Coordinates of N, CA and C in Angstrom, one line a residue:
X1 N -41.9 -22.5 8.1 CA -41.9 -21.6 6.9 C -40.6 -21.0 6.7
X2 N -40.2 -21.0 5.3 CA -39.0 -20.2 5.0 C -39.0 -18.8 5.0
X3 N -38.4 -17.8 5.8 CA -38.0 -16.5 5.5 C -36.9 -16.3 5.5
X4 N -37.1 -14.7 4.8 CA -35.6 -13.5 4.4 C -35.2 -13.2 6.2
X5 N -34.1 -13.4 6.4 CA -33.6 -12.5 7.2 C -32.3 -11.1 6.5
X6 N -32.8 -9.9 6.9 CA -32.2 -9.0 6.5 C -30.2 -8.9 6.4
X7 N -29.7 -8.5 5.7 CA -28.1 -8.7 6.3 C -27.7 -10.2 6.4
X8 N -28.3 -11.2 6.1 CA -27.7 -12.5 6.3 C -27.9 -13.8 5.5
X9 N -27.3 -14.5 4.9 CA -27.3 -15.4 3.9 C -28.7 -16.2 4.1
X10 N -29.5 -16.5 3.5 CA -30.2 -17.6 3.5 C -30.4 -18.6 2.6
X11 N -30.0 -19.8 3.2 CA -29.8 -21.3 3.1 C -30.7 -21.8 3.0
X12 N -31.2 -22.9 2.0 CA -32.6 -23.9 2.2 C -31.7 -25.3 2.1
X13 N -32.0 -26.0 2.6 CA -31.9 -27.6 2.9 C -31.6 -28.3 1.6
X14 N -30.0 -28.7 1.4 CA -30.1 -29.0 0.3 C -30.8 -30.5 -0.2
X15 N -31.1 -31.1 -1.1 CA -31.3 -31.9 -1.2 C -32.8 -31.5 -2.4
X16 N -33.6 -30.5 -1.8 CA -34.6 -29.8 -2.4 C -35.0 -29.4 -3.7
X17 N -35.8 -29.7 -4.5 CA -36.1 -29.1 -6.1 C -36.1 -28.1 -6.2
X18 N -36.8 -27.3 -5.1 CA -37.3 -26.1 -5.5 C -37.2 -25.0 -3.7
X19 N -36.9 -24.1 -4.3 CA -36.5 -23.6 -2.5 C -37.1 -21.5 -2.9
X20 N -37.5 -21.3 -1.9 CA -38.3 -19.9 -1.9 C -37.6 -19.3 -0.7
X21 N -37.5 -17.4 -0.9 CA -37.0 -16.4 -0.1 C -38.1 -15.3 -0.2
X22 N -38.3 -14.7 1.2 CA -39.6 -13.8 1.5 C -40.2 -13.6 2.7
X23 N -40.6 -12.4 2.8 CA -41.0 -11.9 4.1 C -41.8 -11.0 3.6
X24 N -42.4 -10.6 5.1 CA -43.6 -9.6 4.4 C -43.2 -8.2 3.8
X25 N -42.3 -7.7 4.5 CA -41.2 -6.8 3.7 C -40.5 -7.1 2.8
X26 N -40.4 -8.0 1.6 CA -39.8 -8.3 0.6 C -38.2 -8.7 0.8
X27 N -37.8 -8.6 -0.1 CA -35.9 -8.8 0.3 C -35.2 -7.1 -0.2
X28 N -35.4 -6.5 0.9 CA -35.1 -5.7 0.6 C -33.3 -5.1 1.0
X29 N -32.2 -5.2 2.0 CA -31.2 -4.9 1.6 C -30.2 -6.0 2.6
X30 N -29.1 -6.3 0.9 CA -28.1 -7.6 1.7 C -28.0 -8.6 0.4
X31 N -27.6 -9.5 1.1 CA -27.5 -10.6 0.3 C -28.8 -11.6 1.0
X32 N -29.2 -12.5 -0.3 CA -30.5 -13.3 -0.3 C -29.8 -14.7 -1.2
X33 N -29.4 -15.9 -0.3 CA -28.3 -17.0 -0.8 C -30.0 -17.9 -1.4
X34 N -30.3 -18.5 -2.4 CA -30.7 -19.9 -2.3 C -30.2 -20.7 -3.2
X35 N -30.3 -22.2 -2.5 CA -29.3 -23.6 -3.1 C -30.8 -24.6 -3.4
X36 N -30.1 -25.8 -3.8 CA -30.5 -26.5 -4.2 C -30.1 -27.6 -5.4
X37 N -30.2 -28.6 -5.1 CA -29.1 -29.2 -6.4 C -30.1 -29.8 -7.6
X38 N -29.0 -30.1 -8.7 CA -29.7 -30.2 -9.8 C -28.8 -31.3 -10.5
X39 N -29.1 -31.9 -11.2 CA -28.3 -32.9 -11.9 C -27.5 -33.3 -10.7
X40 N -27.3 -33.5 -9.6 CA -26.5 -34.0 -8.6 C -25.0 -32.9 -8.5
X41 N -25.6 -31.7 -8.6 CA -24.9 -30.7 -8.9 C -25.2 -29.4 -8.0
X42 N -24.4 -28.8 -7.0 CA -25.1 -27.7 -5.7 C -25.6 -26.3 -6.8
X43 N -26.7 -26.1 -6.9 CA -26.9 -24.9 -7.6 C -27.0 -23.9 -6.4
X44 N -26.1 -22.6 -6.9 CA -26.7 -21.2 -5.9 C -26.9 -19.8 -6.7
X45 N -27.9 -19.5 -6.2 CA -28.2 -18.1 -6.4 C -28.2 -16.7 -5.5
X46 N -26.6 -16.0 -5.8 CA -27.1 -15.2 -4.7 C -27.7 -13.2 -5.4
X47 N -28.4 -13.1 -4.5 CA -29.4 -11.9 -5.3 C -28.4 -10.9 -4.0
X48 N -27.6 -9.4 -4.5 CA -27.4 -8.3 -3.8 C -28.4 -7.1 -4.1
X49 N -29.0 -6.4 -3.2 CA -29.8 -5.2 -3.3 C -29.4 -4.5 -2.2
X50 N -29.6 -3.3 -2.5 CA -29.3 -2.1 -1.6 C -30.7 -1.0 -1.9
X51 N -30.6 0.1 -0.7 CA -32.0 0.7 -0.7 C -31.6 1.7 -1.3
X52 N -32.1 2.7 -1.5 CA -32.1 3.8 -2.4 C -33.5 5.2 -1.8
X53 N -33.1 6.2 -0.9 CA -34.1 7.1 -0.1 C -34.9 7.7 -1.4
X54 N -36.0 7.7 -1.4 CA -36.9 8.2 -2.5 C -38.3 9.0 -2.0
X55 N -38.1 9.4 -0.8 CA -39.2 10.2 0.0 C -39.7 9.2 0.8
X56 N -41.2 9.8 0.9 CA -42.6 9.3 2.2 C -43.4 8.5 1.3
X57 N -43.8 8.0 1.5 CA -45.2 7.2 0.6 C -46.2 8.3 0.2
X58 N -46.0 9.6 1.2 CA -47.0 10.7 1.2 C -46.8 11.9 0.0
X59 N -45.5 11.2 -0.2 CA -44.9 12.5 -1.5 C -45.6 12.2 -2.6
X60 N -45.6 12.9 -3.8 CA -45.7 12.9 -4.7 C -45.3 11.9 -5.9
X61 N -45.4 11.0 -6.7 CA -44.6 10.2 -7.4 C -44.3 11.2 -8.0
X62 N -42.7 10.9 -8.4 CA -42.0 12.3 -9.5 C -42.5 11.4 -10.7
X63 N -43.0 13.3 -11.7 CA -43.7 12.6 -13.2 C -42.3 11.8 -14.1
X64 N -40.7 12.4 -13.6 CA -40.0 11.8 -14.5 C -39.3 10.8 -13.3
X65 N -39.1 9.5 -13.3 CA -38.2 8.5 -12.6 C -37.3 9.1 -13.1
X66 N -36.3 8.9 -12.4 CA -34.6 8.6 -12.7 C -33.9 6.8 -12.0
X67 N -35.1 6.5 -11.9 CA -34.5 5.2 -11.5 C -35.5 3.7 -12.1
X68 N -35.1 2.8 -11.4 CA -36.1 1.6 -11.9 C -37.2 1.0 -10.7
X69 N -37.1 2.3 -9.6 CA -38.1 1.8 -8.4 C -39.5 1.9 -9.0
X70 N -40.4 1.1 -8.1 CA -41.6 0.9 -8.6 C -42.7 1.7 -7.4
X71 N -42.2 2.6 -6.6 CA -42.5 3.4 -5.6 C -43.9 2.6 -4.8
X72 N -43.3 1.2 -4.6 CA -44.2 0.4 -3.8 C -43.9 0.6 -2.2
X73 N -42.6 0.6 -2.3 CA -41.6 0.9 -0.8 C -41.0 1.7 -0.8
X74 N -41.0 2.3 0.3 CA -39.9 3.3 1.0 C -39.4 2.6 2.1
X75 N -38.4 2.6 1.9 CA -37.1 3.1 0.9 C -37.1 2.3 -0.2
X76 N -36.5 2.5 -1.4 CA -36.9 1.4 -2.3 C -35.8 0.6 -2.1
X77 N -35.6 -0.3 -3.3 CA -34.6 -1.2 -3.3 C -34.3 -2.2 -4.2
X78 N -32.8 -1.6 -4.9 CA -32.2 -1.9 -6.1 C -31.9 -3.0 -6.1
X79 N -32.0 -4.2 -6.9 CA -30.9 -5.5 -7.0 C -29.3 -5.1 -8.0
X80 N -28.5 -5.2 -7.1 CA -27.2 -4.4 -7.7 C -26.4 -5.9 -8.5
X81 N -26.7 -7.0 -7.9 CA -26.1 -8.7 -9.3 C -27.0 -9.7 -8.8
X82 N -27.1 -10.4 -9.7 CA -27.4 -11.8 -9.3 C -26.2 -12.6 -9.6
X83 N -25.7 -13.6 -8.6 CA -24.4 -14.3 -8.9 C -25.1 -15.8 -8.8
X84 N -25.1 -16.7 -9.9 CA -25.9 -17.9 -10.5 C -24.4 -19.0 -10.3
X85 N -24.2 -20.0 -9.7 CA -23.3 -21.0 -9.8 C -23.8 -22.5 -10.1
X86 N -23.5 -23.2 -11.1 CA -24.3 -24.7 -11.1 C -23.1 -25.1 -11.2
X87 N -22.5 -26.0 -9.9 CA -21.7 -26.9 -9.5 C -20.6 -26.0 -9.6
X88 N -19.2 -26.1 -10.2 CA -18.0 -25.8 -9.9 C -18.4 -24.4 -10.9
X89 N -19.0 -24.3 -12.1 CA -19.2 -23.4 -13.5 C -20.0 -21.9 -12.2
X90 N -19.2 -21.3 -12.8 CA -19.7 -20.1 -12.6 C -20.7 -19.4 -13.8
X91 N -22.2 -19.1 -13.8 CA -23.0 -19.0 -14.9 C -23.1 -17.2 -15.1
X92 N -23.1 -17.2 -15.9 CA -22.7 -15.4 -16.8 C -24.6 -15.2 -17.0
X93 N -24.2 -13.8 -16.2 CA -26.2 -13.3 -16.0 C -25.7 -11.9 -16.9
X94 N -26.4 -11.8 -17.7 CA -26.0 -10.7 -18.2 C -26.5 -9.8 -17.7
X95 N -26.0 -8.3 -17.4 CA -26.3 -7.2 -16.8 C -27.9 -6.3 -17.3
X96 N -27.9 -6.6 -18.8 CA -29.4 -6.7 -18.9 C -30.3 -7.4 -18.7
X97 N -30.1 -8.1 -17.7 CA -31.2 -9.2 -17.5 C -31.9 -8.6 -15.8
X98 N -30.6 -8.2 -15.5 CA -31.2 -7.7 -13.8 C -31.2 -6.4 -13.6
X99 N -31.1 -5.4 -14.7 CA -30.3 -4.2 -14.4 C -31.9 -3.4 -14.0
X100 N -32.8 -4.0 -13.8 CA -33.9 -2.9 -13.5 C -34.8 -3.6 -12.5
X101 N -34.5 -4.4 -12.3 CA -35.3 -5.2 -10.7 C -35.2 -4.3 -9.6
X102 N -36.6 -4.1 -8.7 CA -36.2 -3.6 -7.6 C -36.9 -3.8 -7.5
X103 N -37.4 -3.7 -5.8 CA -38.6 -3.7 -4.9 C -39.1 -5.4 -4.9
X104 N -38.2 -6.3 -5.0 CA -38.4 -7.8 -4.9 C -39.2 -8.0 -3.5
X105 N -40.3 -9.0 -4.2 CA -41.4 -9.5 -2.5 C -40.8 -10.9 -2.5
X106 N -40.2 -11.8 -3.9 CA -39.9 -13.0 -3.5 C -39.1 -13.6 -4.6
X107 N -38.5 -14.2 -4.6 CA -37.8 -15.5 -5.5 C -37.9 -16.6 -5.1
X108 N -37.7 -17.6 -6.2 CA -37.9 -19.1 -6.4 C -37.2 -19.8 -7.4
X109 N -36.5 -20.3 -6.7 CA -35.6 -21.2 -7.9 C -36.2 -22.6 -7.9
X110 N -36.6 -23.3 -8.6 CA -36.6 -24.4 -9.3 C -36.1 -25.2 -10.6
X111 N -36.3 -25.9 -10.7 CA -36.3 -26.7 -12.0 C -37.3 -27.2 -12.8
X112 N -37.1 -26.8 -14.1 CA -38.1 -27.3 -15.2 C -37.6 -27.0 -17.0
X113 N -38.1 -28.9 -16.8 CA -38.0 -29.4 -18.3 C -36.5 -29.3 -18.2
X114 N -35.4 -29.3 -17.7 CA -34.2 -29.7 -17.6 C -33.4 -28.3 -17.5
X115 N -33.7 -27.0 -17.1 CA -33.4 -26.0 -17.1 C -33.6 -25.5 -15.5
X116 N -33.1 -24.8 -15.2 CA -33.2 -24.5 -13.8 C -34.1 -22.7 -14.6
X117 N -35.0 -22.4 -13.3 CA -35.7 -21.3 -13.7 C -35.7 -20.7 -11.4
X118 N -35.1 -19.0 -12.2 CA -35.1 -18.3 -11.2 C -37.1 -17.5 -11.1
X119 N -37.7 -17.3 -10.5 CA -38.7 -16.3 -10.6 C -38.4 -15.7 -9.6
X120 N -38.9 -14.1 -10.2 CA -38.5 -13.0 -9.3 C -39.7 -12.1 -9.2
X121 N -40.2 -11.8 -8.3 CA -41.3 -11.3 -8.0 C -41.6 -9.9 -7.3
X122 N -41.9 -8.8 -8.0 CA -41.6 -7.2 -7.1 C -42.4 -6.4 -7.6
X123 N -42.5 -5.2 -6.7 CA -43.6 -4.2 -6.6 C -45.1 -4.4 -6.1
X124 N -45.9 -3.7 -6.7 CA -47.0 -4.1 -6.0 C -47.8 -3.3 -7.0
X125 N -49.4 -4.0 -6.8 CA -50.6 -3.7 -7.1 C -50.1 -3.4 -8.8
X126 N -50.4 -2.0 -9.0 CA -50.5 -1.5 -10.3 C -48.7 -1.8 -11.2
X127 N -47.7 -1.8 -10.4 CA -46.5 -2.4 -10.2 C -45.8 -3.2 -10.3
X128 N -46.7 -3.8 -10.1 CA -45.9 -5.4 -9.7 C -45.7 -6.1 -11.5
X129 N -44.5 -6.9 -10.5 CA -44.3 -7.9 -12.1 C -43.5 -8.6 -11.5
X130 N -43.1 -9.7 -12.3 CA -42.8 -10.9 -12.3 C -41.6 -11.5 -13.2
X131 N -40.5 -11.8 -12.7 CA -39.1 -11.9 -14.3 C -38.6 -13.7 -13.9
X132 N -38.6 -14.4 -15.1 CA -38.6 -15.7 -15.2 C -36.9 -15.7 -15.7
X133 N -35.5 -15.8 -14.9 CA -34.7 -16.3 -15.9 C -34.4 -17.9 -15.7
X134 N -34.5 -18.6 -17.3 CA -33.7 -19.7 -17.3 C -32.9 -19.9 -17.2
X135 N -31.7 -20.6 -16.9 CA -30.3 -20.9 -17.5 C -30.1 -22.4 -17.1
X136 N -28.9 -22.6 -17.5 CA -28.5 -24.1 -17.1 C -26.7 -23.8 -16.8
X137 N -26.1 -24.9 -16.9 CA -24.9 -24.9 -16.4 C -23.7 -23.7 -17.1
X138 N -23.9 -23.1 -18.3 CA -23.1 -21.9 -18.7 C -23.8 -20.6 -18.6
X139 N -24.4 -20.6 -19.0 CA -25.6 -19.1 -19.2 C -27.2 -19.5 -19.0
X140 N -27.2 -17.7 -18.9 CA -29.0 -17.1 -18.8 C -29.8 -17.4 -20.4
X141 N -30.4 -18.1 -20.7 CA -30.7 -18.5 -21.6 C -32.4 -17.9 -22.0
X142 N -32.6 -17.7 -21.3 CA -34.2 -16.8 -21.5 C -34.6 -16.1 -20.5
X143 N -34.6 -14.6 -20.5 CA -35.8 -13.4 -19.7 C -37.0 -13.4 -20.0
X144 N -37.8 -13.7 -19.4 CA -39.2 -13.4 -19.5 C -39.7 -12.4 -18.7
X145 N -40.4 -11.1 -18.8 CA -40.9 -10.7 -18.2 C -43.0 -10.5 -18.3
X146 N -43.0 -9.9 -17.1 CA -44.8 -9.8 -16.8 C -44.9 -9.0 -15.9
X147 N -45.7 -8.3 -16.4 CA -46.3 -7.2 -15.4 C -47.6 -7.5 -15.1

């Protein structure tokens, strides 16, 4: 089985369509590497997050956030870039695409219909949601989100 190790790149076997990162603690702080090629081309995705102290589970939810945690986890935990590479091209994620992810339990990169697709998977229960980006060899070409 594939897991997150905390603080340390994770690799999946290239060769692979589709490759997945996760632990029962989610990916919570570090870098989170996955590869996989496409068109005969090394695709990588690397996801940075850092934690962010936001009390006990026992506190109170504050009525106003000031952030984009989904107070599933303590400590929570921000995704600060996604950095997307297909082959030599470095692919442009725009900052509104990731700027409110946190509390990730998993990602999955595959391919489909000729587009490579990231899913991103965070929070929990009443929380949780789910963000689909496309892109191919220049850019992020569609956000989908679900809660």
């Amino acid at each position: 089985m594939l897991t997150y190790l905390p603080r340390v790149s994770f690799f999946v076997l290239l060769g692979v369509v589709s490759c997945t990162a996760a632990d029962e603690k989610g990916i919570a702080n570090g870098v989170t590497t996955l590869e996989t090629r496409a068109s005969g081309k090394l695709v990588r995705v690397r996801i940075k997050s850092y934690q962010v102290e936001i009390g006990k589970p026992s506190d109170p939810t504050p009525v106003v956030r000031e952030n984009s945690c989904t107070y599933s986890r303590y400590p929570c935990s921000l995704v600060s870039s996604i950095n997307i590479s297909f082959g030599s091209n470095r692919v442009f994620v725009p900052r509104a695409a990731i700027a409110d992810l946190s509390d990730l339990s998993s990602v999955n990169l595959s391919s489909k219909n000729g587009l490579m697709v990231l899913d991103i998977r965070g929070g929990d229960a009443s929380e949780s949601y789910t963000v689909k980006l496309d892109f191919d060899e220049e850019h992020v070409s569609r956000r989908l989100f679900y809660s």
